[in-house]
Amino acid sequence: MRRFSWFNATALTFGFAFLYLPMLILIIYSFNESRLVTVWAGFSTKWYGELWQNEAFLDAAWVTIKVAFWSSTLATVLGTMAAYIMVRAGRFRGRGLFSGMIYAPLVMPEVITGLSLLLFFIAIGLDRGVVTIVLAHTTFAMCYVSVVVTSRLVSFDQSLEEAALDLGCTPFDAFRSVTLPIILPAVISGWLLAFTLSLDDLVIASFTSGPSSTTLPIKIFSAVRLGVTPEINALSTIMILLVTLGVITASLISRRSALKAREDERKAMGG
Amino acid sequence: MRMAQPRPDAVFAPWDDPSETPLIQFKNVTKRFGDFTAIDDLTLDIYAREFFALLGPSGCGKTTLMRMLAGFETPTEGTILLDGVDIGPVPPNERPVNMMFQSYALFPHLTVWENIAFGLKRSDMPKDQIGDRVERMLKLTQLGKFAKRKPHQISGGQRQRVALARSLAKAPKLLLLDEPLGALDKKLRHETQFELMDIQESTGTTFVIVTHDQEEAMTVASRVAVMVDGNLAQVATPDQIYEAPTSAYVADFIGDVNLIEGAVEAGSTGTDVAIKWSATEEPIKATSDTPPPAASTVQFAIRPEKVAISSEKPDAANVMEGKILDIAYLGNISTYHVEVAPGLIVKAQATNTRRISRRNLTWEDHVYLSWTDTAGVVLTE
Ligand SMILES: Nc1ncnc2c1ncn2[C@@H]1O[C@H](COP(=O)(O)OP(=O)(O)OP(=O)(O)O)[C@@H](O)[C@H]1O
Ligand SMILES: [Mg+2]
């Protein structure tokens, strides 16, 4: 255990306060009795009840979660693959161009990404809806995943993969049973990053969403223009809850899989 | 210097038997990285059940040679045969070869048990036999207590043994060990060397070992290859390498040696060679199976332990006079640095049989060095 120090404690408190105080205020006011957002008038959960009646918000929430889930999953698969190839392939012609093209969307203004995707979807005749938002989010989240996974892969000892090959693994098996488990924390955090990015994206989603597929940020943004309501606070609180749940689930899943592998081993030993 | 003792039963020397087919054949293998040549037109045979040691300075291509055998590098030119079959197109996972990595390369997310079982699970061994095999390996390497630990929870020496057990588990035809004992302390290294030799004898696996420690190569190997700049300087049994190096490079690389340059005197008969090394002193008398022509420049190489040192003039084939410049006390032996001519220092080694027995020899003393005519070798390269 590290020794307790006042500096650490203070830094930690300020850090966390900076990160979470605004959210805490939002959560507190979502339980406000009053319709006025800034005046506390006692505890109540009525806005949650009201929210439950609001079909438009519920639809938007469902769309957002679907989009976030699928786009982050796709982005994780593609981003991990891209990172793996970039790190493993060594030198080949056009490597610099290729890696530049993977990271370009990071610095590209969102408006331009959104607009070009919109034009692209129109050009190929794809109707705007959940699918187009998923594709759009995948494209920009993929480079974030790729950055996270790349930074893990460069420090990954390649002789581990060679050892796996040496012991009879096919290249795919070596990736699946050695590389992936070791870089899994990076892959999971890449997925979470992609999920979060998708959840709160407003600009690209507004370009690529259709009339039947509004996401929560779009909904909230248009609602807020008419004034902040406690309903929106309640909605945001639910979103925070969902994200937290997602994080906890993801870490539980990864721990469970490790436990399971150990269990298999125990059985193999017994048999 | 310790050496593998010749076995009391039949002498193991398949390399002298023309009817033996080698397990591994390098045929004119060249490996280039860009325009850098790491292995240069190398031809080498290694026989089944050998314990073959690769020795050489850093960067001479030892690891590259190993990696070509394991399948991680492909030769730029030439072929490598295993059991008479060209293994060029065979991917690493299909070669009957296992490699113990210099860095051990243990899987950090798996336990010791899982690490050892890793290769077995990917072989055609029935599931119910894997457990037994792993237990056998754990017992062999005395790792039973650590089976459930992860690699980061065991010591460096234990990790090294896990890596060894993992590469041995599949009972490969050929086991490649890249500086396997580099990280161990001297005592554990000696223990493990003998363990390796035991394993080799009981499993009959062919070992190729890379080492920077020549004493290790001498101890474990059936044959030693001294490499230099991507090529072989000499391939021979440890005692041949030590007693009869074919070049000054090898003589100098293996153990301690005195090298004296001179010219062959005319009028030698048979195997006798007289080497003129100084204008005023007596020539060195030596023997050679292939006496070099008169007047050619040669190097006379003699090990310090074959040079006797005394304060009275002895009666020997070769005697040199000189002054002690330095004495290195090494516990059981002492090395005397004697200047026999301006700028020429010859080292002589003497065992310290009794404590402070050679008190009479000290710095600046005038001494005699002597050796027989067969004690050294005449090198033309
Ligand atoms: N992938 C590579 N690309 C370029 N050069 C390489 C590569 N691998 C090895 N080399 C070069 O080939 C030469 C031989 O390397 P190798 O690793 O075989 O040396 P080594 O004999 O094992 O040395 P050490 O004793 O230091 O381990 C070195 O000069 C090294 O720089
Ligand atoms: Mg090496």
XYZ file of C-alpha atoms and ligand atoms in Angstrom:
684
model
C 0.000 0.000 0.000
C 1.298 3.496 -0.857
C 1.675 5.872 2.006
C -1.088 8.446 2.385
C -0.021 11.979 1.589
C -1.945 15.234 1.668
C -0.721 16.158 -1.777
C -2.042 12.956 -3.301
C -5.343 13.302 -1.492
C -5.809 16.894 -2.591
C -4.837 16.203 -6.169
C -7.218 13.283 -6.256
C -10.080 15.278 -4.789
C -9.624 18.162 -7.212
C -9.217 15.822 -10.143
C -12.367 13.938 -9.374
C -14.280 17.074 -8.539
C -13.310 18.570 -11.864
C -14.422 15.460 -13.683
C -17.596 14.635 -11.820
C -18.971 17.733 -10.099
C -20.932 18.953 -13.143
C -22.422 15.499 -13.569
C -23.243 15.328 -9.884
C -25.137 18.621 -10.095
C -27.012 17.356 -13.116
C -27.954 14.173 -11.277
C -29.067 16.085 -8.176
C -31.272 18.438 -10.185
C -32.864 15.521 -12.003
C -34.517 14.755 -8.659
C -35.766 18.311 -8.273
C -39.470 18.803 -7.590
C -39.518 22.160 -9.346
C -39.718 22.677 -13.059
C -37.151 25.441 -12.723
C -33.787 23.851 -13.194
C -31.828 26.136 -10.913
C -34.170 26.287 -7.926
C -34.242 23.341 -5.514
C -37.771 22.540 -4.330
C -37.470 19.135 -2.726
C -36.869 15.564 -3.773
C -38.993 13.917 -6.401
C -38.727 11.234 -9.062
C -41.614 12.599 -11.098
C -39.447 13.633 -14.051
C -38.370 10.074 -14.491
C -41.982 9.035 -14.612
C -42.716 11.739 -17.108
C -39.757 10.736 -19.181
C -41.085 7.204 -19.291
C -44.196 8.588 -20.961
C -42.180 10.509 -23.537
C -42.119 8.199 -26.537
C -39.816 10.465 -28.562
C -37.117 10.402 -25.897
C -37.427 6.665 -25.426
C -37.087 6.036 -29.132
C -34.073 8.287 -29.350
C -32.476 6.513 -26.383
C -32.982 3.123 -27.966
C -31.521 4.313 -31.286
C -28.519 5.816 -29.510
C -27.724 2.639 -27.630
C -28.111 0.476 -30.712
C -25.869 2.785 -32.711
C -23.259 3.007 -29.958
C -23.161 -0.734 -29.453
C -22.835 -1.708 -33.083
C -20.512 1.079 -34.147
C -18.151 0.557 -31.201
C -18.089 -3.183 -31.827
C -17.377 -2.724 -35.519
C -14.826 -0.015 -34.802
C -13.081 -2.252 -32.279
C -12.767 -5.122 -34.734
C -11.587 -2.911 -37.596
C -9.406 -0.669 -35.435
C -7.680 -3.624 -33.770
C -7.060 -5.215 -37.148
C -5.640 -1.988 -38.557
C -3.412 -1.485 -35.505
C -2.187 -5.065 -35.672
C -1.310 -4.798 -39.338
C 0.416 -1.443 -38.924
C 2.556 -2.703 -36.051
C 3.283 -6.163 -37.425
C 3.689 -5.606 -41.139
C 6.981 -3.817 -40.676
C 8.106 -1.731 -43.599
C 6.178 -1.883 -46.828
C 5.593 0.515 -49.652
C 3.138 3.230 -48.715
C 3.235 2.425 -44.986
C 3.438 6.094 -44.053
C 0.529 7.001 -46.276
C -1.509 4.101 -44.939
C -0.966 4.969 -41.284
C -1.566 8.638 -42.024
C -4.874 7.733 -43.596
C -5.897 5.738 -40.533
C -5.254 8.673 -38.211
C -6.459 11.498 -40.464
C -10.073 11.366 -39.232
C -8.741 12.193 -35.734
C -7.863 15.710 -36.807
C -10.496 16.109 -39.530
C -13.189 18.620 -38.530
C -16.320 16.654 -37.677
C -18.382 18.824 -39.947
C -16.312 17.731 -42.910
C -16.400 14.049 -41.924
C -20.164 14.299 -41.491
C -20.709 16.131 -44.734
C -18.550 13.783 -46.793
C -20.270 10.754 -45.301
C -23.628 12.299 -46.085
C -22.616 12.853 -49.706
C -21.246 9.330 -49.868
C -24.435 7.761 -48.560
C -26.493 9.768 -51.009
C -24.162 8.769 -53.837
C -24.503 5.039 -53.158
C -28.203 5.433 -52.546
C -28.240 4.311 -48.932
C -31.304 5.580 -47.064
C -30.347 7.498 -43.958
C -31.213 5.718 -40.727
C -29.630 3.628 -37.992
C -27.355 1.857 -40.482
C -25.831 5.049 -41.804
C -25.161 6.411 -38.300
C -23.546 3.120 -37.314
C -21.306 3.244 -40.384
C -20.425 6.890 -39.800
C -19.590 6.340 -36.141
C -17.563 3.263 -37.017
C -15.379 5.266 -39.379
C -14.409 7.905 -36.884
C -14.311 5.701 -33.762
C -12.121 3.170 -35.526
C -9.097 5.463 -35.540
C -9.452 6.096 -31.798
C -9.527 2.346 -31.161
C -6.572 1.941 -33.465
C -4.567 4.548 -31.540
C -5.292 2.887 -28.201
C -4.506 -0.619 -29.460
C -1.391 0.481 -31.358
C 0.140 2.008 -28.261
C -0.350 -1.308 -26.496
C 0.940 -3.384 -29.405
C 4.228 -1.526 -29.830
C 5.218 -2.510 -26.315
C 4.026 -6.067 -26.898
C 6.936 -8.514 -27.065
C 6.772 -10.062 -30.503
C 8.737 -13.082 -29.392
C 5.598 -14.171 -27.514
C 3.853 -14.596 -30.836
C 6.858 -16.377 -32.269
C 6.856 -18.693 -29.260
C 3.193 -19.476 -29.949
C 3.958 -20.261 -33.595
C 6.917 -22.334 -32.476
C 4.646 -24.373 -30.219
C 2.294 -25.215 -33.070
C -0.181 -22.324 -33.341
C -1.353 -21.107 -36.701
C -0.902 -17.332 -37.061
C -4.590 -16.808 -36.302
C -4.493 -19.126 -33.294
C -1.404 -17.288 -32.028
C -3.272 -13.991 -32.259
C -6.381 -15.401 -30.599
C -4.736 -17.282 -27.748
C -1.689 -15.141 -27.002
C -1.827 -11.648 -28.461
C -5.509 -10.911 -27.935
C -5.718 -11.985 -24.275
C -2.660 -9.894 -23.466
C -3.864 -6.761 -25.261
C -7.494 -7.312 -24.222
C -7.561 -4.493 -21.661
C -6.509 -2.077 -24.423
C -9.124 -3.516 -26.779
C -11.820 -3.165 -24.123
C -10.869 0.405 -23.342
C -10.856 1.070 -27.081
C -14.385 -0.309 -27.254
C -15.504 1.799 -24.306
C -13.942 4.875 -25.854
C -15.732 4.178 -29.126
C -18.987 3.576 -27.245
C -18.716 6.857 -25.375
C -17.739 8.774 -28.497
C -20.759 7.397 -30.284
C -23.091 8.140 -27.360
C -22.264 11.820 -27.262
C -21.678 12.534 -30.925
C -23.921 15.277 -32.199
C -22.374 16.639 -35.376
C -21.782 13.526 -37.428
C -25.039 11.988 -36.258
C -27.007 15.025 -37.403
C -25.536 14.691 -40.877
C -26.168 11.001 -41.208
C -29.398 10.407 -39.291
C -32.729 10.113 -40.970
C -36.117 11.331 -39.856
C -36.908 8.015 -38.141
C -33.598 7.678 -36.396
C -32.897 10.563 -34.073
C -30.228 9.974 -31.429
C -30.408 11.335 -27.898
C -27.805 14.084 -28.368
C -29.763 15.393 -31.340
C -32.981 15.160 -29.350
C -31.492 16.853 -26.289
C -29.862 19.544 -28.372
C -33.071 20.437 -30.112
C -35.006 20.274 -26.835
C -32.503 22.465 -25.004
C -32.925 25.163 -27.600
C -36.424 25.524 -26.185
C -35.042 25.586 -22.636
C -33.457 23.110 -20.212
C -36.011 20.972 -18.475
C -35.667 18.615 -15.520
C -36.773 15.905 -17.895
C -33.517 16.312 -19.767
C -31.607 16.114 -16.497
C -33.370 12.864 -15.764
C -32.587 11.558 -19.211
C -28.934 12.457 -18.863
C -28.814 10.777 -15.471
C -30.091 7.597 -17.064
C -27.413 7.867 -19.725
C -24.728 8.236 -17.069
C -26.127 5.191 -15.320
C -26.065 3.197 -18.552
C -22.479 4.111 -19.330
C -21.393 3.211 -15.809
C -23.190 -0.100 -16.071
C -21.501 -0.725 -19.421
C -18.059 -0.133 -17.971
C -18.673 -2.388 -15.010
C -20.121 -5.133 -17.192
C -17.185 -4.994 -19.574
C -14.657 -5.379 -16.789
C -16.700 -8.169 -15.204
C -16.836 -10.007 -18.522
C -13.101 -9.838 -19.005
C -12.498 -11.077 -15.470
C -15.016 -13.887 -15.898
C -13.295 -15.096 -19.068
C -9.981 -15.250 -17.245
C -11.592 -17.273 -14.451
C -13.140 -19.596 -16.976
C -9.808 -20.267 -18.655
C -8.386 -21.211 -15.277
C -11.326 -23.497 -14.626
C -10.743 -25.307 -17.943
C -7.164 -25.845 -16.935
C -8.170 -27.331 -13.607
C -10.426 -29.777 -15.431
C -7.652 -30.716 -17.843
C -5.409 -31.358 -14.879
C -8.020 -33.527 -13.144
C -8.661 -35.532 -16.317
C 38.477 -25.299 -18.144
C 35.914 -28.088 -17.789
C 35.092 -30.272 -20.743
C 32.627 -32.981 -21.517
C 34.315 -36.194 -20.561
C 34.371 -38.834 -23.271
C 31.726 -41.425 -22.529
C 33.180 -44.706 -21.287
C 31.129 -46.729 -23.784
C 31.276 -46.355 -27.565
C 32.580 -42.969 -28.628
C 29.843 -40.685 -29.933
C 31.255 -39.205 -33.120
C 28.742 -39.449 -35.976
C 30.524 -36.609 -37.766
C 33.455 -38.963 -38.382
C 31.207 -41.658 -39.839
C 30.585 -41.127 -43.552
C 27.564 -43.475 -43.526
C 25.693 -41.266 -41.022
C 23.182 -38.819 -42.471
C 23.053 -35.495 -40.658
C 19.824 -34.363 -39.012
C 20.367 -30.781 -40.131
C 22.214 -29.686 -43.231
C 22.941 -26.079 -44.050
C 23.864 -25.934 -47.699
C 25.507 -22.708 -48.812
C 23.094 -20.671 -46.751
C 23.267 -16.905 -47.059
C 21.012 -14.508 -45.182
C 20.917 -10.837 -45.987
C 19.029 -8.052 -44.240
C 18.857 -5.386 -46.900
C 22.443 -5.125 -48.084
C 23.868 -6.405 -44.793
C 25.001 -10.038 -44.932
C 24.322 -11.695 -41.596
C 25.101 -15.270 -42.710
C 27.595 -15.687 -45.522
C 27.550 -18.874 -47.605
C 27.507 -21.202 -44.611
C 27.636 -24.988 -44.903
C 27.201 -27.072 -41.767
C 26.040 -30.559 -40.746
C 24.560 -31.318 -37.348
C 23.852 -34.929 -36.378
C 21.032 -36.485 -34.402
C 21.577 -36.649 -30.612
C 24.265 -34.014 -30.791
C 24.673 -31.216 -28.282
C 25.887 -28.582 -30.674
C 27.165 -25.273 -29.334
C 27.377 -22.033 -31.314
C 29.979 -19.649 -30.037
C 31.021 -16.305 -31.397
C 31.176 -12.586 -30.778
C 28.038 -10.483 -30.581
C 26.410 -9.894 -33.958
C 28.134 -12.765 -35.760
C 24.816 -14.344 -36.723
C 24.131 -17.021 -34.093
C 20.559 -15.988 -33.422
C 19.911 -15.567 -37.125
C 21.060 -19.156 -37.699
C 18.675 -20.373 -34.985
C 15.782 -18.330 -36.289
C 16.251 -19.853 -39.717
C 16.044 -23.313 -38.162
C 12.906 -22.388 -36.240
C 11.348 -20.834 -39.325
C 11.225 -17.162 -38.344
C 13.684 -16.155 -41.063
C 14.068 -17.597 -44.526
C 17.502 -17.970 -46.119
C 18.188 -15.488 -48.903
C 20.159 -18.183 -50.703
C 20.842 -21.856 -50.119
C 18.775 -24.541 -48.438
C 18.356 -26.006 -44.996
C 17.522 -29.712 -44.830
C 16.024 -31.424 -41.804
C 16.134 -35.197 -42.071
C 16.932 -34.750 -45.739
C 13.857 -32.601 -46.408
C 14.087 -28.952 -47.428
C 12.338 -27.038 -44.630
C 12.290 -23.752 -46.527
C 8.564 -23.830 -47.280
C 7.533 -25.318 -43.900
C 5.991 -22.686 -41.555
C 7.290 -22.554 -37.947
C 4.207 -24.224 -36.508
C 4.695 -27.303 -38.662
C 8.374 -27.856 -37.931
C 9.412 -30.566 -35.460
C 11.598 -27.918 -33.877
C 11.120 -26.022 -30.641
C 13.006 -22.984 -29.544
C 13.756 -21.714 -26.105
C 13.948 -17.961 -26.465
C 16.694 -15.859 -25.013
C 14.000 -13.753 -23.354
C 12.098 -16.944 -22.364
C 8.938 -15.509 -24.006
C 6.659 -17.038 -21.374
C 2.981 -16.253 -21.837
C 2.273 -13.785 -19.034
C -1.469 -14.451 -18.966
C -1.041 -18.190 -18.433
C 0.141 -20.132 -15.401
C 3.306 -22.209 -15.382
C 1.121 -25.272 -15.954
C -0.690 -23.680 -18.886
C 2.549 -22.458 -20.396
C 3.958 -25.975 -20.454
C 0.684 -27.432 -21.751
C 0.375 -24.800 -24.470
C 2.227 -26.693 -27.175
C 0.751 -30.055 -26.204
C -2.800 -28.786 -26.630
C -1.935 -27.875 -30.186
C -0.415 -31.257 -30.949
C -2.309 -34.451 -31.653
C -1.710 -35.692 -28.126
C -4.955 -37.019 -26.588
C -6.392 -34.652 -23.976
C -6.107 -37.137 -21.134
C -2.370 -37.578 -21.648
C -1.551 -33.876 -21.588
C -1.872 -33.702 -17.802
C 0.579 -36.560 -17.309
C 3.075 -35.080 -19.710
C 2.965 -31.672 -18.031
C 3.417 -33.287 -14.625
C 6.453 -35.141 -15.959
C 7.963 -31.898 -17.230
C 7.235 -30.142 -13.933
C 8.977 -32.925 -12.074
C 11.954 -32.911 -14.408
C 12.496 -29.195 -13.938
C 11.527 -29.257 -10.242
C 8.706 -26.809 -10.774
C 5.883 -28.835 -9.202
C 5.317 -26.275 -6.451
C 4.917 -23.401 -8.887
C 2.477 -24.996 -11.345
C -0.334 -22.593 -10.468
C 1.742 -19.418 -10.461
C 1.965 -16.892 -13.246
C 5.389 -16.146 -14.756
C 5.641 -12.845 -12.885
C 5.256 -14.660 -9.574
C 8.377 -16.792 -9.902
C 12.097 -16.088 -9.920
C 14.286 -15.626 -12.984
C 15.847 -19.041 -12.611
C 12.452 -20.683 -12.256
C 11.226 -18.820 -15.325
C 14.160 -20.133 -17.262
C 13.197 -23.656 -16.257
C 9.589 -23.071 -17.311
C 10.836 -21.974 -20.725
C 12.949 -25.101 -20.890
C 10.080 -27.350 -19.808
C 7.763 -25.717 -22.321
C 10.150 -26.268 -25.210
C 10.898 -29.838 -24.104
C 7.272 -30.832 -23.552
C 6.548 -31.662 -27.173
C 9.666 -33.855 -27.333
C 10.855 -32.122 -30.485
C 13.407 -33.672 -32.797
C 15.462 -30.553 -32.464
C 15.644 -28.123 -29.578
C 17.135 -24.676 -30.062
C 18.391 -22.895 -26.975
C 19.346 -19.251 -27.464
C 21.558 -18.273 -24.564
C 19.365 -20.264 -22.228
C 21.366 -19.783 -19.062
C 22.505 -16.211 -19.559
C 20.538 -14.818 -16.640
C 21.554 -17.381 -14.072
C 24.210 -17.110 -11.410
C 27.260 -19.288 -11.802
C 26.176 -22.034 -9.432
C 22.672 -22.390 -10.828
C 24.128 -22.246 -14.318
C 26.443 -25.178 -13.631
C 23.583 -27.162 -12.123
C 21.391 -26.433 -15.086
C 24.119 -27.305 -17.561
C 24.348 -30.773 -16.096
C 20.558 -30.969 -15.959
C 20.499 -30.141 -19.672
C 23.030 -32.840 -20.418
C 20.980 -35.346 -18.411
C 17.843 -34.359 -20.260
C 19.637 -34.646 -23.550
C 20.861 -38.110 -22.692
C 17.506 -39.366 -21.457
C 15.397 -37.873 -24.262
C 17.790 -38.247 -27.170
C 16.767 -34.835 -28.461
C 19.249 -32.950 -30.597
C 20.279 -29.676 -28.986
C 21.660 -26.581 -30.624
C 22.723 -24.057 -28.016
C 23.914 -20.488 -28.423
C 26.132 -19.199 -25.693
C 28.499 -16.369 -24.909
C 30.106 -18.442 -22.191
C 32.842 -20.600 -23.688
C 33.186 -22.625 -20.540
C 29.526 -23.531 -20.917
C 30.091 -24.601 -24.510
C 33.053 -26.712 -23.427
C 31.037 -28.326 -20.647
C 27.891 -29.317 -22.475
C 28.749 -29.655 -26.136
C 29.558 -32.647 -28.257
C 30.858 -30.217 -30.846
C 31.471 -26.502 -30.853
C 31.201 -24.143 -33.790
C 33.079 -20.864 -33.532
C 31.413 -18.270 -35.701
C 32.830 -15.041 -37.006
C 31.092 -12.517 -39.260
C 28.380 -14.854 -40.479
C 30.671 -17.752 -41.129
C 32.247 -20.706 -39.348
C 35.824 -20.314 -38.173
C 36.039 -23.894 -36.888
C 33.705 -26.756 -36.046
C 35.189 -29.421 -33.796
C 34.886 -31.224 -30.479
C 35.636 -29.094 -27.415
C 39.033 -30.672 -26.816
C 40.018 -30.258 -30.471
C 38.908 -26.634 -30.450
C 40.942 -26.059 -27.316
C 44.002 -28.149 -28.072
C 44.164 -27.802 -31.825
C 42.629 -24.543 -32.985
C 43.064 -24.061 -36.712
C 43.408 -20.305 -36.590
C 44.755 -17.650 -34.318
C 41.218 -16.257 -34.129
C 39.820 -19.453 -32.631
C 42.814 -19.943 -30.345
C 42.347 -16.424 -29.044
C 38.576 -16.659 -28.778
C 38.520 -19.860 -26.762
C 40.358 -19.529 -23.492
C 43.553 -17.682 -22.803
C 46.464 -18.029 -25.214
C 49.929 -16.670 -25.926
C 50.456 -15.822 -29.591
C 54.012 -15.369 -30.815
C 54.633 -14.378 -34.397
C 57.661 -15.654 -36.255
C 59.090 -17.091 -39.455
C 59.627 -20.768 -40.184
C 63.332 -21.639 -40.311
C 64.694 -23.622 -43.189
C 65.987 -27.128 -42.694
C 63.213 -28.628 -40.565
C 62.654 -32.371 -40.868
C 59.441 -34.387 -40.633
C 56.878 -32.767 -38.369
C 59.386 -30.552 -36.602
C 59.075 -26.818 -37.079
C 61.497 -24.214 -35.789
C 60.138 -20.688 -35.532
C 62.436 -17.697 -35.543
C 60.687 -15.107 -33.381
C 63.598 -12.919 -32.379
C 66.908 -11.960 -33.923
C 68.922 -12.849 -30.869
C 67.021 -15.653 -29.127
C 66.816 -19.357 -29.834
C 63.988 -20.315 -32.208
C 60.879 -21.984 -30.785
C 60.781 -25.723 -31.377
C 57.346 -27.020 -32.204
C 55.644 -29.752 -34.198
C 52.972 -29.653 -36.870
C 51.240 -32.372 -38.901
C 51.383 -30.089 -41.904
C 54.629 -28.126 -41.544
C 54.387 -24.772 -43.292
C 57.023 -23.920 -45.915
C 60.267 -22.304 -44.835
C 60.279 -18.516 -44.371
C 56.494 -18.326 -44.157
C 55.062 -16.215 -41.370
C 53.261 -18.188 -38.668
C 51.749 -17.699 -35.243
C 52.839 -19.949 -32.448
C 49.998 -20.456 -29.968
C 50.477 -21.883 -26.510
C 48.099 -21.966 -23.521
C 49.411 -20.323 -20.349
C 48.863 -23.495 -18.325
C 51.318 -25.345 -20.598
C 54.063 -22.878 -19.825
C 56.088 -23.751 -16.732
C 57.687 -21.035 -14.633
C 60.779 -21.422 -12.456
C 63.615 -19.380 -10.988
C 66.301 -21.854 -12.009
C 66.986 -22.643 -15.615
C 65.145 -25.897 -16.429
C 66.061 -28.518 -18.994
C 63.351 -28.329 -21.686
C 62.889 -28.098 -25.449
C 61.960 -24.449 -25.189
C 63.257 -22.082 -22.568
C 62.795 -18.316 -22.431
C 64.137 -15.868 -19.919
C 62.209 -12.914 -18.669
C 61.045 -10.635 -15.903
C 57.710 -10.861 -14.053
C 55.614 -7.810 -14.823
C 52.391 -8.796 -13.182
C 50.832 -11.595 -11.157
C 47.114 -12.301 -11.247
C 46.022 -14.346 -8.270
C 42.871 -16.325 -9.179
C 42.472 -18.497 -6.105
C 43.392 -21.951 -7.250
C 45.780 -20.678 -9.921
C 48.040 -17.709 -10.535
C 48.858 -16.192 -13.893
C 52.304 -14.660 -14.305
C 52.865 -12.058 -17.013
C 56.473 -12.360 -18.054
C 58.241 -10.012 -20.432
C 60.558 -12.193 -22.515
C 61.558 -9.543 -25.029
C 60.827 -5.826 -25.236
C 57.050 -5.588 -25.701
C 56.475 -9.358 -25.817
C 54.667 -10.734 -22.800
C 54.125 -14.450 -22.286
C 51.616 -15.650 -19.721
C 52.372 -18.672 -17.580
C 49.928 -20.311 -15.237
C 50.740 -22.293 -12.123
C 48.427 -23.974 -9.657
C 48.617 -22.814 -6.098
C 48.927 -26.214 -4.485
C 50.020 -24.991 -1.092
C 49.010 -21.721 0.382
C 51.557 -19.017 -0.480
C 53.678 -21.774 -1.968
C 55.261 -19.644 -4.656
C 56.134 -16.836 -2.396
C 59.615 -16.924 -3.910
C 58.269 -15.608 -7.258
C 57.329 -11.980 -7.169
C 57.248 -8.798 -9.224
C 60.414 -7.876 -11.112
C 61.863 -11.364 -10.520
C 64.029 -12.872 -13.180
C 62.437 -16.186 -14.231
C 62.575 -18.955 -16.817
C 59.612 -20.090 -18.885
C 59.680 -23.529 -20.467
C 57.513 -25.924 -22.452
C 57.854 -29.079 -24.507
C 57.989 -29.121 -28.287
C 54.397 -30.525 -28.520
C 52.777 -28.105 -26.062
C 51.766 -25.465 -28.602
C 50.351 -25.277 -32.105
C 51.657 -23.642 -35.253
C 49.015 -21.537 -36.989
C 49.354 -20.269 -40.507
C 46.290 -18.023 -40.549
N 15.835 -8.171 -38.708
C 17.076 -7.694 -38.935
N 17.274 -6.648 -39.747
C 18.525 -6.177 -39.983
N 19.632 -6.678 -39.451
C 19.509 -7.730 -38.626
C 18.230 -8.286 -38.322
N 18.418 -9.321 -37.467
C 19.741 -9.389 -37.261
N 20.394 -8.438 -37.961
C 21.848 -8.235 -37.998
O 22.460 -9.463 -38.297
C 23.615 -9.647 -37.505
C 23.547 -10.960 -36.783
O 22.549 -10.849 -35.804
P 22.290 -11.987 -34.747
O 21.114 -11.590 -33.936
O 22.206 -13.285 -35.445
O 23.612 -11.899 -33.881
P 24.052 -12.835 -32.687
O 25.235 -13.596 -33.154
O 22.918 -13.616 -32.177
O 24.532 -11.750 -31.645
P 24.340 -11.750 -30.039
O 25.415 -12.653 -29.529
O 24.607 -10.323 -29.682
O 22.966 -12.215 -29.718
C 23.727 -8.438 -36.599
O 24.708 -7.578 -37.107
C 22.374 -7.804 -36.644
O 22.486 -6.409 -36.560
Mg 21.715 -13.524 -30.351
